């Protein structure tokens, strides 16, 4: 079945944290909406399924009709129906970007500007530093956790968004998350620069030819098994 609670969070980015080489590496973003509600966005930077490196694309001058359907302010969480014609995203059907332009980056590498968190930092820090910027996080919301502080930033109650990546064409135990018009992404509105930035992530194990109803990979377009690279496999990334 498709993921539950799909939608988009419109909020101000106020902090971020890199998790580095852990058993569940994510890039964590602390956000605050105009009502004063705190959120955490947990963005995957490594895959549980080989190949471990994620596909990414950053469009620093993103132009698409979906931007006109989003609130101009940090309005908070908005549930989205998973269907064409609204603000829901679909990497296969929505003409958001050219798949051939996607590249891979590792989740953690010594040095500057050479891994996926470095790339995310470049965009998110820009949003943090610009008081007019609004960050839009598409994905699945997890329920608020009354009495429980957020495990990364400590605000109460814990509350946030995950699955900020392609959510169709999965295999194995993740196949149950498949659906159409429910993909996750980061969009950043920079009104002071009169432009938008789009950040799109996908797993190499996902198929790009999917059923128009279920989002399952079509049999004739399953991803090819990766070639062995030798040595030990990279540590797997877990859920949020």
XYZ file of C-alpha atoms in Angstrom:
240
model
C 0.000 0.000 0.000
C 1.190 3.612 -0.494
C 2.839 5.511 2.328
C 0.535 7.059 4.945
C 0.199 10.768 5.706
C 1.783 12.152 2.525
C 2.051 15.904 2.225
C 4.292 18.954 2.326
C 5.691 21.013 5.191
C 6.259 24.736 4.540
C 8.501 26.154 7.266
C 11.624 28.106 8.139
C 14.851 26.126 8.470
C 16.545 27.081 11.758
C 19.212 24.409 12.263
C 20.676 21.261 10.732
C 22.793 18.318 11.835
C 24.887 15.799 9.964
C 24.863 12.320 11.468
C 27.981 11.030 9.731
C 28.830 7.317 9.764
C 26.115 5.872 12.006
C 23.845 2.872 11.548
C 21.031 5.205 10.430
C 22.674 8.111 8.603
C 20.340 10.986 7.845
C 20.751 14.684 7.279
C 18.537 16.259 9.946
C 16.840 19.653 9.537
C 15.117 21.609 12.329
C 12.181 23.676 11.050
C 9.707 26.105 12.564
C 6.377 27.143 11.046
C 4.622 30.480 11.508
C 2.430 29.093 14.316
C 5.542 28.240 16.350
C 5.336 24.462 15.774
C 8.681 22.682 15.563
C 9.423 19.915 13.060
C 12.366 17.720 12.110
C 12.985 16.597 8.546
C 14.996 13.370 8.362
C 16.612 13.140 4.929
C 18.227 9.824 3.937
C 21.840 10.035 2.776
C 22.476 6.273 2.423
C 20.440 3.296 1.210
C 19.738 0.072 3.079
C 19.866 -1.732 -0.260
C 22.961 -1.882 -2.464
C 24.242 0.230 -4.076
C 24.363 2.320 -0.912
C 24.995 5.710 -2.551
C 21.904 7.777 -3.351
C 21.060 9.400 -6.646
C 20.655 13.155 -6.378
C 19.876 16.181 -8.492
C 19.976 19.845 -7.452
C 18.287 22.406 -9.682
C 19.381 25.856 -8.497
C 16.866 27.615 -10.737
C 13.896 25.286 -10.431
C 10.869 26.219 -12.514
C 7.718 24.110 -12.481
C 3.944 24.741 -12.150
C 3.915 23.039 -8.730
C 5.559 26.087 -7.120
C 2.425 28.157 -7.781
C 0.394 25.675 -5.711
C 2.500 26.074 -2.560
C 1.939 28.655 0.208
C 4.198 31.686 0.056
C 4.811 31.610 3.801
C 5.891 29.090 6.450
C 2.325 27.848 6.760
C 3.120 24.447 8.289
C 2.009 20.950 7.350
C -0.466 20.317 4.550
C -1.744 16.858 3.639
C -1.769 16.183 -0.099
C -3.935 13.737 -2.040
C -1.758 11.455 -4.158
C -3.122 12.381 -7.537
C -2.236 14.345 -10.628
C -3.271 17.977 -10.878
C -2.367 19.108 -7.368
C 0.853 19.783 -5.482
C 1.799 16.095 -5.062
C 5.107 15.106 -6.684
C 5.854 12.190 -8.990
C 9.397 11.753 -10.331
C 8.233 9.476 -13.165
C 5.110 11.340 -14.311
C 5.513 14.913 -13.084
C 8.237 16.216 -15.453
C 10.183 17.673 -12.535
C 13.674 16.989 -13.913
C 15.653 14.828 -16.312
C 16.480 11.509 -14.712
C 19.686 11.259 -16.793
C 21.048 14.312 -14.934
C 21.074 12.492 -11.569
C 24.442 11.574 -10.048
C 25.629 9.704 -6.945
C 27.484 10.826 -3.830
C 28.656 8.901 -0.733
C 27.016 9.553 2.655
C 30.214 10.489 4.467
C 33.710 11.239 3.212
C 36.547 13.238 4.823
C 37.132 16.621 3.267
C 34.971 19.424 1.973
C 32.299 19.440 -0.706
C 32.554 15.752 -1.618
C 29.610 13.912 -0.045
C 25.816 14.150 0.035
C 25.563 15.988 3.390
C 28.008 18.585 2.009
C 25.676 19.119 -0.936
C 22.627 19.404 1.337
C 24.514 21.802 3.615
C 25.140 24.152 0.719
C 21.394 24.537 0.121
C 19.998 24.293 3.657
C 22.489 26.747 5.189
C 21.449 29.235 2.529
C 17.838 28.827 3.683
C 18.821 29.162 7.354
C 20.762 32.369 6.703
C 17.987 34.008 4.647
C 15.093 35.101 6.918
C 12.767 35.308 3.895
C 13.475 31.789 2.651
C 10.861 29.039 2.982
C 11.774 25.346 2.903
C 9.185 22.901 1.551
C 9.633 19.292 2.655
C 7.611 16.714 0.705
C 7.290 13.302 2.322
C 5.493 11.366 5.028
C 4.684 12.939 8.382
C 5.165 10.947 11.532
C 2.691 11.627 14.367
C 3.507 14.104 17.124
C 4.930 12.405 20.203
C 3.399 14.083 23.306
C 5.780 14.122 26.261
C 8.668 12.940 24.100
C 11.415 15.383 23.118
C 12.747 15.157 19.595
C 15.718 12.779 19.614
C 17.931 15.102 17.561
C 17.024 18.716 18.405
C 15.256 18.255 21.752
C 12.076 20.263 21.110
C 8.767 18.931 22.469
C 6.757 17.185 21.307
C 8.745 15.235 18.727
C 7.251 15.796 15.287
C 8.455 15.654 11.713
C 8.667 14.425 8.134
C 10.624 11.566 6.534
C 10.619 9.602 3.252
C 12.020 12.726 1.585
C 12.904 10.799 -1.576
C 11.362 8.842 -4.443
C 8.619 6.547 -3.098
C 7.891 4.129 -5.953
C 9.649 1.392 -7.882
C 10.916 -0.239 -4.680
C 11.939 -3.858 -4.247
C 11.985 -6.337 -1.383
C 10.481 -5.238 1.911
C 10.164 -1.635 0.737
C 7.789 -2.569 -2.101
C 4.850 -1.971 0.234
C 5.636 1.763 0.285
C 5.094 2.115 -3.466
C 2.574 4.550 -4.825
C 2.155 7.197 -7.498
C 2.111 10.963 -6.854
C 3.712 10.592 -3.432
C 7.415 11.285 -3.973
C 9.447 13.299 -1.483
C 11.779 16.224 -2.158
C 13.099 19.527 -0.820
C 12.125 22.797 -2.489
C 13.509 26.123 -1.299
C 11.892 29.453 -2.107
C 14.394 32.317 -2.119
C 12.282 35.458 -2.680
C 15.267 37.765 -2.199
C 16.869 36.106 -5.244
C 13.604 35.571 -7.177
C 14.226 31.861 -7.604
C 13.543 28.360 -6.330
C 15.932 25.488 -5.626
C 14.891 21.854 -6.031
C 16.668 18.908 -4.359
C 15.612 15.435 -5.511
C 16.833 12.097 -4.113
C 16.298 8.475 -5.138
C 17.773 5.065 -4.393
C 19.729 3.258 -7.088
C 17.724 0.108 -6.282
C 14.477 1.791 -7.391
C 12.985 1.283 -10.850
C 11.982 4.235 -13.030
C 9.338 2.430 -15.076
C 6.427 1.901 -12.693
C 2.784 0.925 -12.818
C 0.479 3.935 -13.193
C -1.831 2.653 -10.451
C 0.382 0.928 -7.868
C 3.785 2.507 -8.414
C 5.344 -0.983 -8.445
C 8.296 -1.629 -10.739
C 7.275 -3.108 -14.063
C 8.835 -6.546 -14.489
C 10.653 -5.637 -17.686
C 12.326 -2.629 -16.041
C 13.643 -3.954 -12.731
C 17.007 -2.394 -11.755
C 19.989 -4.551 -12.653
C 21.851 -6.093 -9.691
C 24.960 -4.028 -8.873
C 28.325 -5.474 -9.751
C 30.382 -6.657 -6.758
C 32.849 -4.010 -5.651
C 34.840 -6.122 -3.193
C 35.493 -5.529 0.489
C 32.860 -5.163 3.145
C 29.503 -3.606 2.310
C 28.825 -0.111 3.558
C 26.811 0.132 6.785
C 23.083 0.187 6.099
C 20.861 3.146 6.758
C 17.814 2.458 8.882
C 14.503 4.246 9.251
C 14.212 7.567 11.034
